[in-house]
Coordinates of C-alpha atoms and ligand atoms in Angstrom, one line a residue:
M1 CA 72.2 118.1 63.8
P2 CA 74.1 115.0 62.9
R3 CA 72.1 111.9 62.5
E4 CA 71.3 109.9 65.6
R5 CA 73.9 107.3 66.4
S6 CA 73.2 103.6 67.1
I7 CA 75.3 102.4 69.9
L8 CA 75.2 99.0 71.6
L9 CA 76.5 98.0 75.0
V10 CA 76.9 94.2 75.0
D11 CA 77.2 92.5 78.4
G12 CA 78.1 88.9 78.9
Q13 CA 75.7 87.3 81.3
S14 CA 77.5 85.7 84.3
F15 CA 80.6 85.9 82.2
Y16 CA 83.2 83.8 84.1
A17 CA 80.6 81.3 85.1
S18 CA 79.3 81.0 81.6
V19 CA 82.8 80.4 80.2
E20 CA 83.4 77.7 82.8
K21 CA 80.1 76.0 82.0
A22 CA 81.0 76.0 78.3
A23 CA 84.4 74.4 79.1
H24 CA 82.7 71.8 81.4
P25 CA 79.7 70.3 79.6
E26 CA 79.2 67.9 82.6
L27 CA 78.3 71.0 84.7
Q28 CA 75.6 72.2 82.3
D29 CA 72.7 71.5 84.6
L30 CA 74.4 72.2 87.9
P31 CA 74.6 75.5 89.8
V32 CA 78.1 76.9 89.3
A33 CA 80.0 79.7 91.0
V34 CA 83.5 81.0 90.3
A35 CA 85.6 81.5 93.4
D36 CA 88.6 80.1 95.2
P37 CA 87.3 76.7 96.5
E38 CA 90.0 76.6 99.2
R39 CA 88.7 79.6 101.0
R40 CA 85.2 79.4 102.5
S41 CA 85.3 83.2 103.2
G42 CA 86.5 83.9 99.6
I43 CA 84.4 86.1 97.3
I44 CA 82.2 84.7 94.7
L45 CA 83.2 86.4 91.4
A46 CA 80.4 85.1 89.3
A47 CA 77.5 82.7 89.6
C48 CA 75.6 81.1 86.8
P49 CA 71.9 82.0 86.4
L50 CA 70.9 78.6 87.9
A51 CA 73.0 79.3 91.0
K52 CA 71.5 82.8 91.2
S53 CA 68.0 81.3 91.1
Y54 CA 68.9 79.6 94.4
G55 CA 69.9 82.9 95.9
V56 CA 73.7 82.8 95.3
T57 CA 74.9 86.3 94.6
T58 CA 78.0 87.8 93.1
A59 CA 80.4 89.3 95.7
S60 CA 79.0 87.3 98.5
R61 CA 81.1 84.7 100.4
V62 CA 81.6 81.1 99.4
F63 CA 80.1 79.8 102.7
E64 CA 77.1 82.1 102.1
G65 CA 76.6 80.6 98.6
L66 CA 76.8 77.1 100.0
A67 CA 74.3 77.9 102.7
V68 CA 71.6 78.7 100.2
C69 CA 72.7 76.2 97.6
K70 CA 74.1 72.9 99.0
N71 CA 75.2 71.4 95.6
L72 CA 76.8 74.6 94.4
V73 CA 79.9 73.7 92.3
I74 CA 82.8 76.1 93.1
I75 CA 85.3 76.5 90.3
K76 CA 88.6 78.2 90.6
P77 CA 88.9 81.4 88.4
R78 CA 91.1 81.2 85.3
M79 CA 91.6 84.9 84.4
Q80 CA 93.8 84.3 81.4
R81 CA 91.0 82.2 79.8
Y82 CA 88.4 84.9 80.4
I83 CA 90.6 87.5 78.8
T84 CA 91.1 85.2 75.8
Y85 CA 87.3 84.8 75.5
S86 CA 86.8 88.5 75.9
L87 CA 89.2 89.1 72.9
L88 CA 87.4 86.5 70.9
I89 CA 84.1 88.3 71.5
T90 CA 85.7 91.6 70.4
Q91 CA 86.7 89.9 67.2
I92 CA 83.1 88.8 66.6
F93 CA 82.0 92.4 67.2
E94 CA 84.6 93.6 64.8
S95 CA 82.9 91.6 62.0
F96 CA 80.0 94.1 62.4
T97 CA 81.9 97.4 63.0
P98 CA 85.4 98.6 63.5
L99 CA 84.2 100.8 66.3
V100 CA 84.4 98.4 69.3
E101 CA 85.5 99.7 72.7
P102 CA 85.9 97.3 75.6
Y103 CA 84.4 98.8 78.8
S104 CA 85.3 95.9 81.1
I105 CA 86.1 92.3 80.6
D106 CA 82.5 91.4 79.9
E107 CA 81.1 94.7 78.5
Q108 CA 81.9 96.3 75.2
F109 CA 80.5 99.3 73.3
L110 CA 79.8 99.1 69.6
D111 CA 78.9 102.0 67.3
V112 CA 76.9 100.3 64.6
T113 CA 75.6 103.6 63.0
G114 CA 77.4 102.8 59.8
S115 CA 76.5 99.1 59.8
V116 CA 72.8 99.3 60.0
G117 CA 72.3 99.3 56.2
L118 CA 74.6 96.3 55.9
F119 CA 73.2 94.0 58.6
G120 CA 69.7 95.2 59.4
S121 CA 68.4 97.3 62.3
A122 CA 70.3 97.7 65.5
E123 CA 67.9 95.2 67.1
E124 CA 68.7 92.7 64.3
I125 CA 72.4 93.2 64.7
A126 CA 72.0 92.7 68.5
A127 CA 70.2 89.4 67.9
L128 CA 72.9 88.2 65.4
I129 CA 75.5 89.1 68.0
Q130 CA 73.7 87.1 70.7
H131 CA 73.6 84.1 68.4
K132 CA 77.2 84.2 67.3
V133 CA 78.7 84.9 70.7
K134 CA 76.5 82.1 72.3
L135 CA 77.6 79.6 69.6
S136 CA 81.3 80.3 69.9
T137 CA 81.7 80.9 73.6
G138 CA 78.6 79.7 75.4
V139 CA 78.0 83.2 76.8
W140 CA 74.6 84.7 76.6
S141 CA 74.7 88.5 75.7
R142 CA 72.3 91.2 76.9
V143 CA 72.3 94.2 74.6
G144 CA 71.3 97.8 75.4
I145 CA 70.7 100.0 72.4
G146 CA 70.8 103.8 72.5
P147 CA 71.8 107.0 70.7
T148 CA 74.6 107.6 73.3
K149 CA 76.9 105.4 75.3
V150 CA 75.3 106.3 78.6
L151 CA 71.9 105.5 77.3
A152 CA 73.1 102.2 75.8
K153 CA 74.7 101.3 79.2
T154 CA 71.6 102.3 81.1
A155 CA 69.5 100.3 78.7
T156 CA 71.6 97.2 79.4
D157 CA 71.7 97.5 83.2
N158 CA 68.2 98.4 83.9
F159 CA 66.2 96.9 81.0
A160 CA 67.9 94.4 78.7
K161 CA 69.0 92.3 81.7
K162 CA 65.4 92.0 82.7
H163 CA 63.9 91.6 79.3
P164 CA 63.2 88.1 78.0
D165 CA 65.0 88.8 74.7
G166 CA 67.9 90.4 76.4
I167 CA 67.6 93.4 74.1
Y168 CA 66.3 96.8 74.9
R169 CA 66.4 100.2 73.2
L170 CA 66.5 103.4 75.3
G171 CA 66.1 106.3 72.8
Y172 CA 65.1 109.9 73.1
S173 CA 61.4 108.9 72.5
N174 CA 61.2 106.7 75.6
I175 CA 63.6 108.3 78.1
E176 CA 60.8 110.2 79.7
K177 CA 58.8 107.0 80.2
D178 CA 61.6 104.6 81.0
L179 CA 64.6 106.5 82.3
W180 CA 63.1 109.4 84.3
P181 CA 61.1 107.3 86.8
L182 CA 64.2 105.3 87.8
P183 CA 65.6 106.1 91.3
V184 CA 68.5 108.5 91.1
H185 CA 71.1 105.9 92.2
K186 CA 70.5 104.1 88.9
M187 CA 71.9 107.1 87.1
F188 CA 75.3 106.5 85.5
M189 CA 78.2 107.4 87.8
V190 CA 76.1 108.3 90.9
A191 CA 77.5 106.6 94.0
S192 CA 76.0 106.2 97.4
R193 CA 77.1 109.4 99.0
M194 CA 75.8 111.4 96.1
T195 CA 72.6 109.5 96.3
R196 CA 72.2 110.5 99.9
R197 CA 72.9 114.1 99.1
F198 CA 70.3 114.1 96.3
K199 CA 67.8 112.6 98.6
T200 CA 68.2 115.4 101.2
W201 CA 67.6 117.9 98.4
G202 CA 64.4 116.2 97.5
I203 CA 65.7 114.5 94.4
D204 CA 64.6 110.9 94.2
T205 CA 64.4 110.0 90.5
I206 CA 66.5 110.8 87.5
G207 CA 63.5 112.7 86.1
D208 CA 63.7 115.1 89.2
I209 CA 67.1 116.3 87.8
A210 CA 66.1 116.2 84.1
K211 CA 63.0 118.3 84.6
M212 CA 64.9 121.0 86.4
E213 CA 66.3 123.9 84.4
L214 CA 70.1 123.7 84.4
P215 CA 70.8 127.0 86.1
K216 CA 68.4 126.0 88.9
F217 CA 70.1 122.6 89.4
K218 CA 73.5 124.3 89.3
S219 CA 72.6 126.8 91.9
L220 CA 71.1 124.0 94.1
M221 CA 74.3 122.0 94.0
R222 CA 76.4 125.2 94.4
R223 CA 74.5 126.1 97.6
M224 CA 75.3 122.7 99.0
M225 CA 78.7 121.9 97.7
G226 CA 80.3 125.1 96.6
K227 CA 81.4 126.5 93.3
Q228 CA 83.5 123.5 92.6
S229 CA 80.3 121.6 91.8
D230 CA 79.4 123.4 88.6
I231 CA 81.0 120.9 86.3
Q232 CA 79.5 117.9 88.2
A233 CA 76.1 119.6 88.1
E234 CA 76.3 120.0 84.3
Y235 CA 77.4 116.4 83.9
Y236 CA 74.5 115.0 86.0
W237 CA 72.0 117.2 84.3
Q238 CA 73.2 116.1 80.8
T239 CA 73.2 112.5 81.9
A240 CA 69.6 112.7 83.1
R241 CA 68.6 114.1 79.8
G242 CA 70.4 111.4 77.8
I243 CA 73.0 113.9 76.5
D244 CA 76.4 112.3 76.0
P245 CA 78.4 113.0 72.9
S246 CA 81.3 110.7 73.8
P247 CA 82.3 108.5 70.8
V248 CA 83.0 104.8 70.7
V249 CA 86.8 104.7 70.4
A250 CA 88.4 101.5 69.3
S251 CA 91.2 101.0 71.8
I252 CA 94.8 100.7 70.7
S253 CA 97.1 98.4 72.4
A254 CA 99.3 100.9 74.2
P255 CA 102.5 99.5 75.8
L256 CA 102.0 102.1 78.5
K257 CA 99.6 101.1 81.3
S258 CA 99.1 104.3 83.2
V259 CA 100.2 107.8 83.8
S260 CA 100.4 108.7 87.5
H261 CA 101.7 111.2 89.9
G262 CA 101.7 111.2 93.7
K263 CA 102.9 113.2 96.7
T264 CA 103.7 112.4 100.3
L265 CA 102.4 115.1 102.6
R266 CA 103.0 116.2 106.1
A267 CA 99.7 115.4 107.7
S268 CA 99.9 118.4 110.1
L269 CA 99.7 120.7 107.1
Y270 CA 96.9 119.0 105.2
T271 CA 94.1 118.9 107.7
Q272 CA 91.5 121.0 105.8
R273 CA 89.5 120.0 102.8
E274 CA 90.6 123.2 101.0
D275 CA 94.3 122.4 101.5
I276 CA 93.9 118.9 100.2
E277 CA 91.9 120.1 97.2
V278 CA 94.8 122.3 96.2
V279 CA 97.0 119.3 96.0
L280 CA 94.5 117.3 94.1
L281 CA 94.3 120.1 91.5
E282 CA 98.1 120.2 91.2
L283 CA 98.4 116.5 90.8
C284 CA 95.7 116.5 88.1
I285 CA 97.5 119.3 86.3
E286 CA 100.8 117.3 86.3
V287 CA 99.2 113.9 85.4
C288 CA 97.4 115.5 82.4
R289 CA 100.6 117.3 81.3
R290 CA 102.5 114.0 81.4
A291 CA 99.7 112.3 79.4
R292 CA 99.7 115.0 76.8
R293 CA 103.4 114.8 76.5
L294 CA 103.1 111.0 75.8
G295 CA 100.2 111.6 73.3
V296 CA 97.8 109.6 75.4
Q297 CA 94.6 110.0 77.3
G298 CA 93.0 107.7 79.9
R299 CA 89.6 106.5 80.7
V300 CA 90.0 105.0 84.1
V301 CA 90.8 107.5 86.9
S302 CA 92.2 106.3 90.2
L303 CA 92.7 108.2 93.4
G304 CA 94.8 106.7 96.2
M305 CA 95.0 108.4 99.5
G306 CA 96.3 107.9 103.0
E307 CA 94.8 109.8 105.9
T308 CA 95.3 109.8 109.7
D309 CA 94.2 111.7 112.7
G310 CA 97.2 110.5 114.7
K311 CA 95.1 107.7 116.4
K312 CA 93.4 105.9 113.5
G313 CA 94.2 105.8 109.9
N314 CA 92.6 105.0 106.6
M315 CA 94.0 104.1 103.1
F316 CA 92.1 103.7 99.9
N317 CA 92.6 103.4 96.2
R318 CA 89.5 103.7 94.2
Q319 CA 88.8 103.9 90.5
L320 CA 86.1 105.2 88.2
T321 CA 85.6 104.7 84.5
L322 CA 84.8 107.8 82.4
M323 CA 82.6 107.6 79.4
H324 CA 85.4 108.9 77.2
P325 CA 89.2 109.1 77.7
T326 CA 90.6 112.4 78.7
S327 CA 93.8 114.3 79.3
L328 CA 92.0 117.5 80.2
T329 CA 92.7 118.9 83.7
H330 CA 89.1 119.9 84.5
E331 CA 87.7 116.5 83.5
L332 CA 90.3 114.6 85.5
L333 CA 89.7 116.9 88.4
T334 CA 86.0 116.4 88.3
A335 CA 86.4 112.6 88.4
V336 CA 89.0 112.8 91.2
M337 CA 86.8 115.1 93.2
R338 CA 84.0 112.6 92.9
L339 CA 86.2 109.9 94.3
F340 CA 87.5 112.2 97.0
E341 CA 83.9 113.2 98.0
E342 CA 82.9 109.5 98.2
F343 CA 85.8 107.9 100.0
W344 CA 87.7 110.5 102.0
Q345 CA 86.9 110.1 105.7
G346 CA 87.8 113.6 106.7
M347 CA 91.2 113.0 108.3
P348 CA 94.4 114.9 107.5
A349 CA 96.1 113.5 104.3
T350 CA 99.5 111.8 104.4
H351 CA 99.8 110.9 100.7
I352 CA 97.8 111.3 97.5
M353 CA 98.3 109.5 94.2
I354 CA 96.3 110.1 91.1
A355 CA 96.5 108.0 87.9
L356 CA 95.0 107.8 84.5
N357 CA 94.7 104.2 83.3
Q358 CA 93.4 102.3 80.3
L359 CA 95.2 104.7 77.9
S360 CA 94.5 105.3 74.2
S361 CA 96.0 107.7 71.7
D362 CA 94.9 111.3 72.0
Q363 CA 94.7 111.6 68.2
V364 CA 91.0 110.8 68.6
Q365 CA 89.4 113.7 70.4
Q366 CA 85.8 113.6 71.3
L367 CA 83.9 116.8 70.6
D368 CA 81.6 118.1 73.3
L369 CA 78.3 120.0 72.9
F370 CA 78.9 122.1 75.9
D371 CA 82.6 122.9 76.1
D372 CA 84.9 123.0 73.2
R373 CA 87.2 120.2 74.2
R374 CA 89.5 120.7 71.2
R375 CA 90.1 124.3 72.1
I376 CA 90.8 123.4 75.8
F377 CA 93.2 120.7 74.7
D378 CA 95.1 123.1 72.4
L379 CA 95.2 125.7 75.2
E380 CA 96.6 123.1 77.6
K381 CA 99.2 122.0 75.0
T382 CA 100.3 125.7 74.7
T383 CA 100.6 125.9 78.5
D384 CA 102.7 122.7 78.4
S385 CA 105.1 124.1 75.8
I386 CA 105.5 127.3 77.8
K387 CA 106.4 125.3 80.8
D388 CA 108.7 123.1 78.8
R389 CA 110.6 126.1 77.6
F390 CA 110.6 128.4 80.6
G391 CA 110.2 126.0 83.5
D392 CA 107.3 124.9 85.7
M393 CA 107.2 128.2 87.5
A394 CA 106.3 130.1 84.3
I395 CA 102.6 129.4 84.5
M396 CA 100.8 128.2 87.6
R397 CA 97.3 128.3 88.9
A398 CA 96.6 131.0 91.5
S399 CA 95.7 128.3 94.1
S400 CA 99.2 127.0 94.0
L401 CA 100.4 130.3 95.5
L402 CA 98.5 129.4 98.7
D403 CA 100.6 127.9 101.4
A404 CA 99.3 124.4 100.6
G405 CA 100.7 124.6 97.1
V406 CA 103.3 121.9 96.5
A407 CA 103.8 122.7 92.8
R408 CA 106.4 125.4 93.6
E409 CA 108.2 123.1 95.9
R410 CA 108.1 120.4 93.2
A411 CA 109.2 122.8 90.5
E412 CA 112.5 122.9 92.3
Q413 CA 112.8 119.2 92.4
I414 CA 113.3 116.6 89.7
G415 CA 111.5 113.3 90.2
G416 CA 111.1 114.1 93.9
H417 CA 114.8 114.7 94.5
F418 CA 116.2 118.2 94.9
K419 CA 118.1 119.3 91.8
Ligands
MG501 MG1 78.1 90.8 82.9

């Protein structure tokens, strides 16, 4: 067993608002929100802690904020400045460890396993970071500590943000006491539709999943959602037990922004869930193949879909961030299925677009306790080279042979145009 890792997730409190308050000392003691001041119905992107104490909330409307806090100062967002500050904070982190992975503009993972001897315990490093970041940017950091990225993130969101020190450790010794009593919607990657499902199965807390044996949980999900759900079941179960081998990967600046693939469909043919699922699988196969060809993997998965029943229509484009970057078909498909389950309104599909974003080099492969990711990667690379040599028809999943399959049709086209 390798030694337990020390991973931090550092979150900047009220990030945009804190940057603005640092840039405007005269606003220090005033409630500040970042939003477009010209639009009363605009969305508040960030509110400083003082504004929050009046009841101003992020993602509410400007007029709602002003209703609860009359002297609320509204400042126009300056995204470029926030990006600069975010990079500056990355540099501070890099003085503690080279393993720094931005998760969002105001959240970054650090693997400090190798730095602990140099700078003190993970808690001491966390306190040093709070101090340095506050001094140079004015932003107060909350730091979750854990042996895995999911536990570090969970520690930040559920505990460090509420703790007076802004530091909290969620380790294997306290997950039973701290993590398991949390309601299931607090579990990483569980969205509202899945929460409702869990509730109907009698699952209320994260511990309800963790305490079940995996085969039992799998068969429960299978009964409700079909065979497709096995991978998801394993993922949730691992997450509930704090299992997450994903490494902190220092991101490279790739000129490429995303790898995507889409398809316009005849709605009359794609009315059933099973038909749409076939297309989702095919698009995932193609996106992953393109990613592997470019030597990249992506951590943000997006699904765009149009649907209509002839009278009304719906379009959405939703994203989710994975714990580790991937170019493996089954992992992309699992994420896409989660988005599909959450946002598809059940109408026939008119177009589908799948993309992998936030790319990094695939030279760094994360190893998994459960499936051998390296082996699957190699297998998929082999499939790629067979297709490259003998054509896209050479190897295809059996589901593509169903009528809904568009892969065959596409194999006869280049870039959407017939050869
Ligand atoms: Mg934040």
